[in-house]
Short mmCIF file of C-alpha atoms in Angstrom, two decimals:
data_model
loop_
_atom_site.label_atom_id
_atom_site.label_comp_id
_atom_site.label_asym_id
_atom_site.label_seq_id
_atom_site.Cartn_x
_atom_site.Cartn_y
_atom_site.Cartn_z
CA UNK L 155 -26.02 1.19 -24.63
CA UNK L 156 -26.85 -1.79 -22.41
CA UNK L 157 -29.43 -3.45 -24.67
CA UNK L 158 -28.88 -5.57 -27.77
CA UNK L 159 -26.09 -4.37 -30.00
CA UNK L 160 -22.51 -5.01 -31.08
CA UNK L 161 -19.80 -5.62 -28.50
CA UNK L 162 -18.01 -2.35 -27.84
CA UNK L 163 -15.96 -1.08 -24.91
CA UNK L 164 -18.63 1.45 -24.00
CA UNK L 165 -21.37 -1.19 -23.95
CA UNK L 166 -19.22 -3.54 -21.85
CA UNK L 167 -18.43 -0.83 -19.27
CA UNK L 168 -22.02 0.43 -19.11
CA UNK L 169 -23.26 -3.08 -18.36
CA UNK L 170 -20.58 -3.63 -15.70
CA UNK L 171 -21.29 -0.32 -13.97
CA UNK L 172 -25.02 -1.00 -13.82
CA UNK L 173 -24.47 -4.58 -12.73
CA UNK L 174 -22.12 -3.79 -9.83
CA UNK L 175 -23.74 -0.53 -8.68
CA UNK L 176 -22.44 0.63 -5.31
CA UNK L 177 -19.44 -1.69 -5.17
CA UNK L 178 -16.13 0.19 -5.00
CA UNK L 179 -14.47 0.16 -8.41
CA UNK L 180 -11.37 2.36 -7.99
CA UNK L 181 -9.39 3.71 -5.03
CA UNK L 182 -6.39 6.04 -5.12
CA UNK L 183 -4.78 8.31 -2.55
CA UNK L 184 -7.64 7.96 -0.07
CA UNK L 185 -10.42 8.57 -2.62
CA UNK L 186 -12.75 6.07 -4.25
CA UNK L 187 -15.39 5.70 -6.93
CA UNK L 188 -18.21 3.19 -7.03
CA UNK L 189 -19.40 1.65 -10.28
CA UNK L 190 -22.52 3.81 -10.08
CA UNK L 191 -20.38 6.94 -9.78
CA UNK L 192 -18.17 5.87 -12.68
CA UNK L 193 -21.25 5.50 -14.87
CA UNK L 194 -22.80 8.82 -13.88
CA UNK L 195 -19.60 10.85 -14.03
CA UNK L 196 -18.49 9.13 -17.21
CA UNK L 197 -21.84 9.95 -18.83
CA UNK L 198 -21.60 13.59 -17.74
CA UNK L 199 -18.08 13.95 -19.15
CA UNK L 200 -19.03 12.23 -22.41
CA UNK L 201 -22.02 14.54 -22.88
CA UNK L 202 -19.90 17.58 -22.01
CA UNK L 203 -17.36 16.53 -24.67
CA UNK L 204 -20.19 16.25 -27.19
CA UNK L 205 -21.26 19.73 -26.09
CA UNK L 206 -17.92 21.05 -27.40
CA UNK L 207 -19.06 20.01 -30.87
CA UNK L 208 -17.30 16.64 -31.08
CA UNK L 209 -18.97 13.73 -32.81
CA UNK L 210 -18.37 10.06 -31.98
CA UNK L 211 -15.13 9.00 -33.66
CA UNK L 212 -13.30 12.26 -32.93
CA UNK L 213 -10.29 11.71 -30.69
CA UNK L 214 -9.74 12.84 -27.10
CA UNK L 215 -6.21 12.87 -25.64
CA UNK L 216 -5.58 12.03 -21.99
CA UNK L 217 -2.36 12.60 -20.00
CA UNK L 218 -3.32 11.32 -16.58
CA UNK L 219 -1.75 10.56 -13.24
CA UNK L 220 -3.15 7.94 -10.87
CA UNK L 221 -6.40 9.46 -9.62
CA UNK L 222 -9.94 8.15 -9.38
CA UNK L 223 -11.31 11.03 -11.43
CA UNK L 224 -8.67 10.42 -14.09
CA UNK L 225 -10.02 6.92 -14.71
CA UNK L 226 -13.43 8.48 -15.35
CA UNK L 227 -12.04 9.94 -18.59
CA UNK L 228 -11.50 6.45 -20.01
CA UNK L 229 -15.03 5.45 -19.05
CA UNK L 230 -16.41 8.68 -20.55
CA UNK L 231 -14.66 8.26 -23.89
CA UNK L 232 -15.83 4.64 -24.17
CA UNK L 233 -19.43 5.60 -23.35
CA UNK L 234 -19.40 8.53 -25.77
CA UNK L 235 -17.69 6.74 -28.63
CA UNK L 236 -14.66 9.03 -28.55
CA UNK L 237 -11.39 7.19 -29.27
CA UNK L 238 -8.96 8.03 -26.48
CA UNK L 239 -5.38 8.98 -27.29
CA UNK L 240 -3.28 7.67 -24.45
CA UNK L 241 -0.45 10.11 -23.59
CA UNK L 242 2.19 8.85 -21.16
CA UNK L 243 2.25 11.43 -18.36
CA UNK L 244 6.05 11.16 -18.15
CA UNK L 245 6.55 12.75 -21.56
CA UNK L 246 8.02 16.21 -22.05
CA UNK L 247 6.19 19.04 -23.83
CA UNK L 248 8.12 18.27 -27.02
CA UNK L 249 6.95 14.67 -27.01
CA UNK L 250 3.36 15.53 -26.10
CA UNK L 251 3.24 18.07 -28.92
CA UNK L 252 4.16 15.36 -31.42
CA UNK L 253 1.51 12.93 -30.14
CA UNK L 254 -1.22 15.58 -30.26
CA UNK L 255 -0.27 16.68 -33.76
CA UNK L 256 0.10 13.16 -35.13
CA UNK L 257 -3.14 11.85 -33.63
CA UNK L 258 -5.31 14.84 -34.51
CA UNK L 259 -6.86 14.85 -31.04
CA UNK L 260 -9.58 17.46 -30.55
CA UNK L 261 -9.52 17.73 -26.73
CA UNK L 262 -6.82 17.24 -24.10
CA UNK L 263 -7.53 16.15 -20.52
CA UNK L 264 -4.63 16.29 -18.08
CA UNK L 265 -4.12 16.09 -14.33
CA UNK L 266 -2.77 19.12 -12.51
CA UNK L 267 0.56 17.45 -11.82
CA UNK L 268 1.32 18.09 -15.50
CA UNK L 269 0.38 21.77 -15.61
CA UNK L 270 3.90 22.89 -16.49
CA UNK L 271 4.19 20.42 -19.36
CA UNK L 272 0.85 21.49 -20.84
CA UNK L 273 1.71 25.17 -20.38
CA UNK L 274 4.89 24.59 -22.39
CA UNK L 275 3.09 23.10 -25.40
CA UNK L 276 3.27 25.02 -28.64
CA UNK L 277 0.12 26.89 -29.68
CA UNK L 278 -2.66 24.30 -29.84
CA UNK L 279 -5.35 26.22 -31.68
CA UNK L 280 -6.48 22.88 -33.13
CA UNK L 281 -7.81 21.79 -29.72
CA UNK L 282 -11.45 22.51 -28.90
CA UNK L 283 -10.56 22.48 -25.19
CA UNK L 284 -7.89 21.70 -22.62
CA UNK L 285 -9.37 20.39 -19.36
CA UNK L 286 -7.37 20.31 -16.12
CA UNK L 287 -8.25 17.66 -13.52
CA UNK L 288 -7.48 18.95 -10.03
CA UNK L 289 -7.25 22.57 -8.99
CA UNK L 290 -4.77 22.88 -6.16
CA UNK L 291 -1.35 23.66 -7.66
CA UNK L 292 0.17 23.84 -4.19
CA UNK L 293 -0.57 20.17 -3.61
CA UNK L 294 1.09 19.00 -6.82
CA UNK L 295 3.91 21.50 -7.03
CA UNK L 296 3.20 21.70 -10.72
CA UNK L 297 2.51 25.38 -11.21
CA UNK L 298 -0.62 27.23 -12.26
CA UNK L 299 -3.29 25.84 -14.50
CA UNK L 300 -2.46 26.42 -18.19
CA UNK L 301 -3.95 29.57 -19.72
CA UNK L 302 -7.42 28.94 -21.06
CA UNK L 303 -7.75 25.48 -19.53
CA UNK L 304 -11.15 24.47 -18.22
CA UNK L 305 -11.76 23.22 -14.70
CA UNK L 306 -12.65 19.53 -14.82
CA UNK L 307 -15.17 19.59 -11.98
CA UNK L 308 -17.13 22.40 -13.61
CA UNK L 309 -16.80 20.77 -17.03
CA UNK L 310 -18.17 17.47 -15.71
CA UNK L 311 -21.01 19.17 -13.81
CA UNK L 312 -22.14 20.84 -17.02
CA UNK L 313 -22.84 17.54 -18.77
CA UNK L 314 -26.06 15.57 -18.63
CA UNK L 315 -26.09 12.34 -16.64
CA UNK L 316 -28.08 10.58 -19.38
CA UNK L 317 -26.27 7.56 -20.77
CA UNK L 318 -24.93 8.43 -24.26
CA UNK L 319 -26.12 6.33 -27.19
CA UNK L 320 -23.49 6.72 -29.91
CA UNK L 321 -23.33 4.51 -32.96
CA UNK L 322 -20.08 2.57 -32.60
CA UNK L 323 -18.98 -0.53 -34.52
CA UNK L 324 -16.63 -3.22 -33.20
CA UNK L 325 -13.90 -2.27 -35.69
CA UNK L 326 -14.06 1.42 -34.78
CA UNK L 327 -11.05 2.80 -32.95
CA UNK L 328 -11.29 2.62 -29.14
CA UNK L 329 -7.77 3.47 -27.90
CA UNK L 330 -4.76 4.91 -29.69
CA UNK L 331 -1.64 3.88 -27.79
CA UNK L 332 1.67 5.40 -28.81
CA UNK L 333 4.71 3.17 -29.00
CA UNK L 334 7.95 4.65 -30.27
CA UNK L 335 9.91 3.08 -33.10
CA UNK L 336 13.41 2.89 -34.42
CA UNK L 337 12.80 5.90 -36.65
CA UNK L 338 12.80 8.07 -33.54
CA UNK L 339 9.14 9.07 -33.96
CA UNK L 340 6.32 7.52 -31.88
CA UNK L 341 3.76 5.37 -33.69
CA UNK L 342 0.08 5.27 -32.81
CA UNK L 343 -1.05 1.65 -32.45
CA UNK L 344 -4.78 1.51 -33.20
CA UNK L 345 -6.74 -0.74 -30.85
CA UNK L 346 -10.31 -1.28 -32.05
CA UNK L 347 -13.30 -1.88 -29.83
CA UNK L 348 -13.16 -5.50 -30.99
CA UNK L 349 -9.52 -5.86 -29.90
CA UNK L 350 -9.97 -4.20 -26.50
CA UNK L 351 -13.19 -6.07 -25.66
CA UNK L 352 -11.58 -9.40 -26.61
CA UNK L 353 -8.61 -8.49 -24.41
CA UNK L 354 -10.81 -7.60 -21.43
CA UNK L 355 -12.63 -10.92 -21.73
CA UNK L 356 -9.45 -12.92 -22.21
CA UNK L 357 -7.42 -11.51 -19.31
CA UNK L 358 -9.45 -13.09 -16.48
CA UNK L 359 -8.74 -16.51 -17.97
CA UNK L 360 -5.06 -15.73 -18.60
CA UNK L 361 -4.35 -14.11 -15.23
CA UNK L 362 -6.76 -16.33 -13.22
CA UNK L 363 -8.72 -13.35 -11.92
CA UNK L 364 -11.65 -14.11 -9.59
CA UNK L 365 -15.01 -12.39 -9.66
CA UNK L 366 -15.11 -9.41 -7.27
CA UNK L 367 -11.34 -9.55 -6.75
CA UNK L 368 -9.07 -6.92 -5.24
CA UNK L 369 -6.13 -5.64 -7.28
CA UNK L 370 -3.04 -4.18 -5.58
CA UNK L 371 -2.05 -2.14 -8.65
CA UNK L 372 1.67 -1.36 -8.73
CA UNK L 373 1.44 0.02 -12.25
CA UNK L 374 0.29 3.47 -13.28
CA UNK L 375 -1.96 5.14 -15.83
CA UNK L 376 1.24 6.10 -17.65
CA UNK L 377 1.11 2.86 -19.59
CA UNK L 378 -1.80 1.87 -21.78
CA UNK L 379 -1.19 -1.86 -21.25
CA UNK L 380 -2.07 -1.48 -17.56
CA UNK L 381 -5.42 0.02 -18.52
CA UNK L 382 -6.66 -2.60 -20.96
CA UNK L 383 -4.65 -5.43 -19.38
CA UNK L 384 -5.39 -4.97 -15.65
CA UNK L 385 -7.84 -2.18 -14.81
CA UNK L 386 -10.59 -2.82 -17.36
CA UNK L 387 -10.64 -6.62 -16.79
CA UNK L 388 -11.08 -6.05 -13.06
CA UNK L 389 -13.97 -3.67 -13.75
CA UNK L 390 -15.50 -6.28 -16.06
CA UNK L 391 -15.48 -8.72 -13.12
CA UNK L 392 -16.81 -6.33 -10.49
CA UNK L 393 -13.42 -6.06 -8.81
CA UNK L 394 -11.76 -3.19 -6.98
CA UNK L 395 -8.55 -1.67 -8.35
CA UNK L 396 -6.38 -0.01 -5.70
CA UNK L 397 -3.72 2.35 -7.07
CA UNK L 398 -0.73 2.03 -4.73
CA UNK L 399 1.70 4.57 -6.20
CA UNK L 400 3.71 5.96 -4.60
CA UNK L 401 4.65 2.88 -2.63
CA UNK L 402 7.53 1.01 -1.06
CA UNK L 403 7.93 -2.74 -0.90
CA UNK L 404 6.84 -2.60 2.74
CA UNK L 405 3.71 -0.57 2.02
CA UNK L 406 2.94 -2.79 -0.99
CA UNK L 407 2.94 -5.92 1.19
CA UNK L 408 1.09 -4.03 3.96
CA UNK L 409 -1.71 -3.34 1.50
CA UNK L 410 -1.87 -6.92 0.22
CA UNK L 411 -2.30 -8.16 3.78
CA UNK L 412 -4.76 -5.53 5.01
CA UNK L 413 -6.92 -5.51 1.86
CA UNK L 414 -6.62 -9.24 1.24
CA UNK L 415 -5.57 -8.53 -2.33
CA UNK L 416 -6.18 -11.29 -4.86
CA UNK L 417 -3.92 -9.94 -7.63
CA UNK L 418 -0.77 -7.87 -7.96
CA UNK L 419 1.93 -7.11 -10.52
CA UNK L 420 5.62 -7.62 -9.70
CA UNK L 421 7.98 -5.28 -11.64
CA UNK L 422 11.35 -6.87 -12.40
CA UNK L 423 13.48 -4.51 -10.28
CA UNK L 424 11.33 -5.10 -7.19
CA UNK L 425 11.15 -8.89 -7.32
CA UNK L 426 14.12 -9.54 -4.95
CA UNK L 427 12.71 -7.11 -2.37
CA UNK L 428 9.21 -8.56 -2.73
CA UNK L 429 10.57 -12.08 -2.20
CA UNK L 430 12.44 -10.98 0.93
CA UNK L 431 9.45 -9.17 2.44
CA UNK L 432 6.85 -11.84 1.67
CA UNK L 433 9.22 -14.51 3.00
CA UNK L 434 9.12 -12.59 6.27
CA UNK L 435 5.33 -12.02 6.16
CA UNK L 436 3.86 -15.11 4.52
CA UNK L 437 0.33 -14.09 5.44
CA UNK L 438 0.43 -11.99 2.26
CA UNK L 439 -0.01 -15.26 0.38
CA UNK L 440 -3.27 -16.12 2.14
CA UNK L 441 -5.40 -14.13 -0.30
CA UNK L 442 -3.17 -13.74 -3.39
CA UNK L 443 -4.33 -15.87 -6.30
CA UNK L 444 -2.00 -14.47 -8.95
CA UNK L 445 1.25 -12.49 -9.13
CA UNK L 446 1.86 -11.26 -12.66
CA UNK L 447 5.22 -10.55 -14.26
CA UNK L 448 5.74 -9.25 -17.79
CA UNK L 449 7.24 -6.45 -19.91
CA UNK L 450 10.95 -6.87 -19.09
CA UNK L 451 13.23 -9.90 -18.71
CA UNK L 452 13.34 -11.41 -15.23
CA UNK L 453 16.73 -12.95 -14.39
CA UNK L 454 16.39 -16.71 -14.15
CA UNK L 455 17.67 -16.72 -10.58
CA UNK L 456 15.00 -14.20 -9.55
CA UNK L 457 12.29 -16.31 -11.21
CA UNK L 458 13.47 -19.37 -9.29
CA UNK L 459 13.41 -17.46 -5.98
CA UNK L 460 9.95 -16.02 -6.66
CA UNK L 461 8.33 -19.28 -7.75
CA UNK L 462 9.94 -21.18 -4.86
CA UNK L 463 8.07 -18.72 -2.61
CA UNK L 464 4.71 -18.21 -4.32
CA UNK L 465 4.47 -21.40 -6.40
CA UNK L 466 1.46 -21.73 -8.71
CA UNK L 467 0.46 -18.10 -8.15
CA UNK L 468 3.16 -16.92 -10.57
CA UNK L 469 1.94 -15.81 -14.00
CA UNK L 470 4.44 -14.95 -16.76
CA UNK L 471 3.15 -13.54 -20.05
CA UNK L 472 4.50 -12.11 -23.28
CA UNK L 473 2.78 -9.54 -25.45
CA UNK L 474 3.12 -5.98 -26.73
CA UNK L 475 1.07 -2.88 -27.44
CA UNK L 476 0.38 -4.05 -30.97
CA UNK L 477 -1.18 -7.31 -29.79
CA UNK L 478 -3.18 -5.53 -27.05
CA UNK L 479 -3.56 -8.72 -25.00
CA UNK L 480 -0.80 -11.17 -24.05
CA UNK L 481 0.02 -13.96 -26.47
CA UNK L 482 1.54 -16.49 -24.07
CA UNK L 483 1.03 -17.45 -20.44
CA UNK L 484 2.38 -19.90 -17.89
CA UNK L 485 -0.06 -22.30 -16.22
CA UNK L 486 -0.37 -23.51 -12.63
CA UNK L 487 0.95 -26.93 -13.60
CA UNK L 488 4.18 -25.36 -14.90
CA UNK L 489 5.36 -24.80 -11.33
CA UNK L 490 4.59 -28.29 -9.96
CA UNK L 491 7.95 -29.80 -10.84
CA UNK L 492 6.73 -31.90 -13.77
CA UNK L 493 6.82 -29.26 -16.53
CA UNK L 494 7.97 -30.55 -19.93
CA UNK L 495 9.54 -27.23 -20.97
CA UNK L 496 13.25 -27.14 -21.75
CA UNK L 497 13.60 -24.46 -19.06
CA UNK L 498 10.36 -23.09 -17.63
CA UNK L 499 12.25 -20.39 -15.67
CA UNK L 500 13.46 -18.87 -18.95
CA UNK L 501 10.20 -19.32 -20.84
CA UNK L 502 7.23 -16.98 -21.29
CA UNK L 503 4.84 -19.91 -21.33
CA UNK L 504 2.70 -21.35 -24.10
CA UNK L 505 0.37 -19.60 -26.57
CA UNK L 506 -3.07 -18.61 -25.28
CA UNK L 507 -6.12 -20.16 -26.89
CA UNK L 508 -6.75 -17.12 -29.09
CA UNK L 509 -3.16 -16.77 -30.37
CA UNK L 510 -1.00 -18.51 -32.95
CA UNK L 511 2.79 -18.19 -32.81
CA UNK L 512 5.44 -19.41 -35.22
CA UNK L 513 9.16 -18.84 -35.70
CA UNK L 514 10.19 -17.46 -39.09
CA UNK L 515 13.42 -17.01 -41.00
CA UNK L 516 14.39 -13.78 -42.76
CA UNK L 517 12.11 -14.63 -45.68
CA UNK L 518 9.11 -15.32 -43.46
CA UNK L 519 9.28 -19.09 -43.84
CA UNK L 520 8.38 -21.18 -40.80
CA UNK L 521 11.36 -22.73 -39.03
CA UNK L 522 11.34 -26.18 -37.40
CA UNK L 523 10.74 -26.65 -33.68
CA UNK L 524 13.74 -25.57 -31.62
CA UNK L 525 15.29 -23.27 -34.21
CA UNK L 526 15.68 -19.56 -33.50
CA UNK L 527 14.17 -16.80 -35.63
CA UNK L 528 11.63 -13.97 -35.58
CA UNK L 529 8.46 -14.61 -33.60
CA UNK L 530 5.42 -14.10 -35.84
CA UNK L 531 1.94 -14.02 -34.29
CA UNK L 532 -1.77 -13.81 -35.00
CA UNK L 533 -4.57 -13.23 -32.49
CA UNK L 534 -8.11 -11.88 -32.24
CA UNK L 535 -6.86 -8.98 -30.12
CA UNK L 536 -4.47 -7.68 -32.81
CA UNK L 537 -4.16 -3.95 -33.41
CA UNK L 538 -5.54 -2.51 -36.66
CA UNK L 539 -2.30 -0.88 -37.76
CA UNK L 540 -0.33 2.28 -37.08
CA UNK L 541 -2.33 5.49 -37.32
CA UNK L 542 -1.63 7.44 -40.52
CA UNK L 543 1.38 5.22 -41.24
CA UNK L 544 0.46 2.65 -43.92
CA UNK L 545 4.09 1.97 -44.83
CA UNK L 546 5.04 0.92 -41.31
CA UNK L 547 1.78 -1.02 -40.97
CA UNK L 548 2.50 -2.98 -44.17
CA UNK L 549 6.00 -3.72 -42.90
CA UNK L 550 4.80 -5.55 -39.77
CA UNK L 551 1.26 -6.73 -40.64
CA UNK L 552 1.34 -9.28 -43.43
CA UNK L 553 -1.50 -11.63 -44.32
CA UNK L 554 -3.09 -11.26 -40.91
CA UNK L 555 0.14 -11.90 -39.02
CA UNK L 556 2.24 -9.51 -36.96
CA UNK L 557 6.01 -9.71 -37.34
CA UNK L 558 7.08 -8.79 -33.82
CA UNK L 559 10.77 -8.05 -34.32
CA UNK L 560 11.43 -10.30 -31.31
CA UNK L 561 13.79 -13.22 -31.73
CA UNK L 562 13.02 -16.52 -30.06
CA UNK L 563 12.24 -20.21 -30.34
CA UNK L 564 9.55 -22.75 -29.43
CA UNK L 565 10.54 -26.02 -27.79
CA UNK L 566 9.10 -29.46 -28.44
CA UNK L 567 6.57 -29.04 -25.62
CA UNK L 568 5.24 -25.79 -27.13
CA UNK L 569 6.87 -23.35 -24.69
CA UNK L 570 8.02 -20.02 -26.12
CA UNK L 571 11.37 -18.36 -25.39
CA UNK L 572 12.11 -14.71 -26.23
CA UNK L 573 15.88 -14.52 -26.56
CA UNK L 574 16.69 -11.26 -28.33
CA UNK L 575 15.29 -8.46 -30.48
CA UNK L 576 15.75 -7.70 -34.12
CA UNK L 577 15.24 -4.06 -33.36
CA UNK L 578 17.39 -1.94 -31.10
CA UNK L 579 14.68 -1.36 -28.52
CA UNK L 580 15.91 -1.43 -24.92
CA UNK L 581 13.67 -2.64 -22.08
CA UNK L 582 14.89 -1.16 -18.81
CA UNK L 583 12.79 -1.93 -15.75
CA UNK L 584 9.79 -2.67 -17.96
CA UNK L 585 10.12 0.64 -19.82
CA UNK L 586 10.66 0.74 -23.58
CA UNK L 587 13.56 2.97 -24.63
CA UNK L 588 14.23 3.55 -28.32
CA UNK L 589 17.83 4.47 -29.21
CA UNK L 590 16.95 6.40 -32.37
CA UNK L 591 14.83 8.81 -30.33
CA UNK L 592 17.74 9.59 -27.99
CA UNK L 593 20.16 9.85 -30.90
CA UNK L 594 17.90 12.37 -32.65
CA UNK L 595 17.85 14.55 -29.54
CA UNK L 596 21.62 14.26 -29.04
CA UNK L 597 22.13 15.46 -32.60
CA UNK L 598 20.69 18.84 -31.52
CA UNK L 599 23.28 19.31 -28.75
CA UNK L 600 26.14 21.60 -29.72
CA UNK L 601 29.36 19.68 -29.34
CA UNK L 602 28.00 16.29 -30.47
CA UNK L 603 29.23 15.01 -33.82
CA UNK L 604 27.35 11.70 -33.66
CA UNK L 605 26.13 9.18 -31.15
CA UNK L 606 24.93 5.61 -30.72
CA UNK L 607 22.61 4.50 -27.93
CA UNK L 608 22.38 0.85 -26.90
CA UNK L 609 21.42 -1.40 -24.02
CA UNK L 610 23.62 -3.59 -21.90
CA UNK L 611 22.58 -6.28 -19.38
CA UNK L 612 21.81 -5.09 -15.87
CA UNK L 613 21.04 -7.32 -12.89
CA UNK L 614 18.43 -4.98 -11.40
CA UNK L 615 16.76 -3.40 -14.45
CA UNK L 616 17.18 -6.17 -17.03
CA UNK L 617 18.92 -3.70 -19.32
CA UNK L 618 20.38 -0.26 -18.81
CA UNK L 619 20.94 2.48 -21.37
CA UNK L 620 24.40 3.55 -22.51
CA UNK L 621 25.18 6.43 -24.92
CA UNK L 622 28.41 6.45 -26.92
CA UNK L 623 29.15 10.01 -28.02
CA UNK L 624 31.67 11.42 -30.49
CA UNK L 625 32.57 15.01 -29.63
CA UNK L 626 32.49 17.53 -32.48
CA UNK L 627 35.84 19.00 -33.33
CA UNK L 628 35.99 22.78 -33.06
CA UNK L 629 32.89 23.06 -30.87
CA UNK L 630 32.56 26.20 -28.72
CA UNK L 631 32.64 24.07 -25.59
CA UNK L 632 33.78 20.58 -24.84
CA UNK L 633 30.76 18.63 -23.62
CA UNK L 634 30.90 16.23 -20.70
CA UNK L 635 28.52 13.62 -19.27
CA UNK L 636 26.55 16.20 -17.29
CA UNK L 637 25.91 18.23 -20.44
CA UNK L 638 24.68 15.17 -22.34
CA UNK L 639 22.39 13.99 -19.55
CA UNK L 640 21.05 17.49 -18.94
CA UNK L 641 20.15 17.92 -22.62
CA UNK L 642 18.36 14.57 -22.74
CA UNK L 643 16.54 15.24 -19.48
CA UNK L 644 15.20 18.53 -20.87
CA UNK L 645 13.84 16.91 -24.02
CA UNK L 646 12.81 13.38 -23.08
CA UNK L 647 11.05 11.56 -20.27
CA UNK L 648 13.44 10.83 -17.41
CA UNK L 649 13.21 7.04 -17.73
CA UNK L 650 14.84 7.24 -21.18
CA UNK L 651 18.09 8.90 -20.10
CA UNK L 652 21.29 6.79 -20.09
CA UNK L 653 22.80 5.51 -16.89
CA UNK L 654 26.19 5.94 -18.51
CA UNK L 655 27.75 8.16 -21.19
CA UNK L 656 31.01 7.14 -22.83
CA UNK L 657 33.05 9.29 -25.20
CA UNK L 658 34.72 7.67 -28.20
CA UNK L 659 36.87 8.96 -31.04
CA UNK L 660 34.68 7.26 -33.66
CA UNK L 661 31.76 4.87 -33.83
CA UNK L 662 32.57 1.37 -35.13
CA UNK L 663 31.02 0.75 -38.55
CA UNK L 664 30.80 -2.14 -41.00
CA UNK L 665 31.57 -2.01 -44.69
CA UNK L 666 28.09 -0.63 -45.36
CA UNK L 667 28.91 2.20 -42.92
CA UNK L 668 26.26 1.04 -40.46
CA UNK L 669 27.12 1.49 -36.78
CA UNK L 670 28.03 -1.82 -35.16
CA UNK L 671 26.19 -1.64 -31.85
CA UNK L 672 27.16 -5.22 -31.02
CA UNK L 673 30.77 -4.04 -30.89
CA UNK L 674 29.78 -1.22 -28.55
CA UNK L 675 27.82 -3.59 -26.32
CA UNK L 676 30.85 -5.87 -25.99
CA UNK L 677 33.17 -2.94 -25.32
CA UNK L 678 30.97 -1.14 -22.80
CA UNK L 679 28.84 -3.97 -21.43
CA UNK L 680 28.42 -4.97 -17.82
CA UNK L 681 31.66 -4.85 -15.89
CA UNK L 682 33.57 -2.90 -18.54
#
């Protein structure tokens, strides 16, 4: 695994763990794991998975909260050659059921904070095992361990500590990350070993990560981009990743100061509070080398305030699950007052060395500099397609390029601007919300004739979700906002629910009978 051979995620992690030995790799909630422990425990888990009868290439699903032993599952699957199916731990049983069925996962690992969700899954006779990490239901308030689930500690102890030696090729699947689409059904974006390894090696350059750095991680294991975009690159460099959740702005800055953190991520909603607190305690800037922002739009005024405070430390990027790594990045020189961009505070930076970006018209033809159209990209970290969905893959992957569905432009100095989306996806506080998914669930609520879900601008969250609902005539009961929100909350992750429900007599439609969401946005937008 650590000798000559093709570049794979397992080989990269095995080398890092042996290289950095007793250095602390991960901390969370007062616990920690060294690189040596990650390698031993990861090997044991990988061998125990193989003991269930799984061969390299068979998929393992993981629905994990922020724990040091949860991260061992990612190391184990990489070492053993088992593609890991990332399952957002905020999903409901209905959503998890779909991901498991669609992916064909053979084993499910989950942390005990999700016992109730796993217990509510439909019969999963297709799974060789369900393994529960953590065994104290009282501490998580999550209920008893699901029937038939294995105890993780015992499962891990039963595996050999010998380093696995699977045969894995660079183009073999490493991580399957689910990203919902406008059809209302999640899509599995296939990230190969080649794509993930290239991402892990690119990120230190893009984010300016130092060797042996210290990451104040404000993200969670809920999102696959945080794993391959922050955690794994820090492990590659011998760094220490500190999971902060749950945290407040005060405790976040406390940690940066006490741990002398070199890197952190600033979510859009928390930027104003972070600016206020760091302005009061500027010693937090003594060690910080980079403050990353991405995923959701940052109001221009907030970007100005943040960069006025932290200067060249600010890193803005643009990317998506399908591209694995970011495609653009801002540079230190961009914040020195001499930047040639039309408006650096509204830009996502320039293309990285491994990425090509162009702006295309509706027919895919390249538009001149400055004109607005769909952003089309190519990179060596590109996903391999959507799992078991060749039609959707062919729709977005054409001749080696990915048609992002994002609308934007490139200025004369090469800076990229993302100005809109062709699709209806809503980004609220960095979270992707897909209207069709909410609309499909609303269609199952008695009393709803039809609905349209859309996003409107929001100062704090970037966008917020609004649902326009047409009540069904003759329904047994007249539904209200509480009924709509309660139904969505029971069937979807909480971050997807609308902040507002409006009732209309009919949805506006064009001559082709398509719902005109632009009309709804204007009617029920901010301040309406």
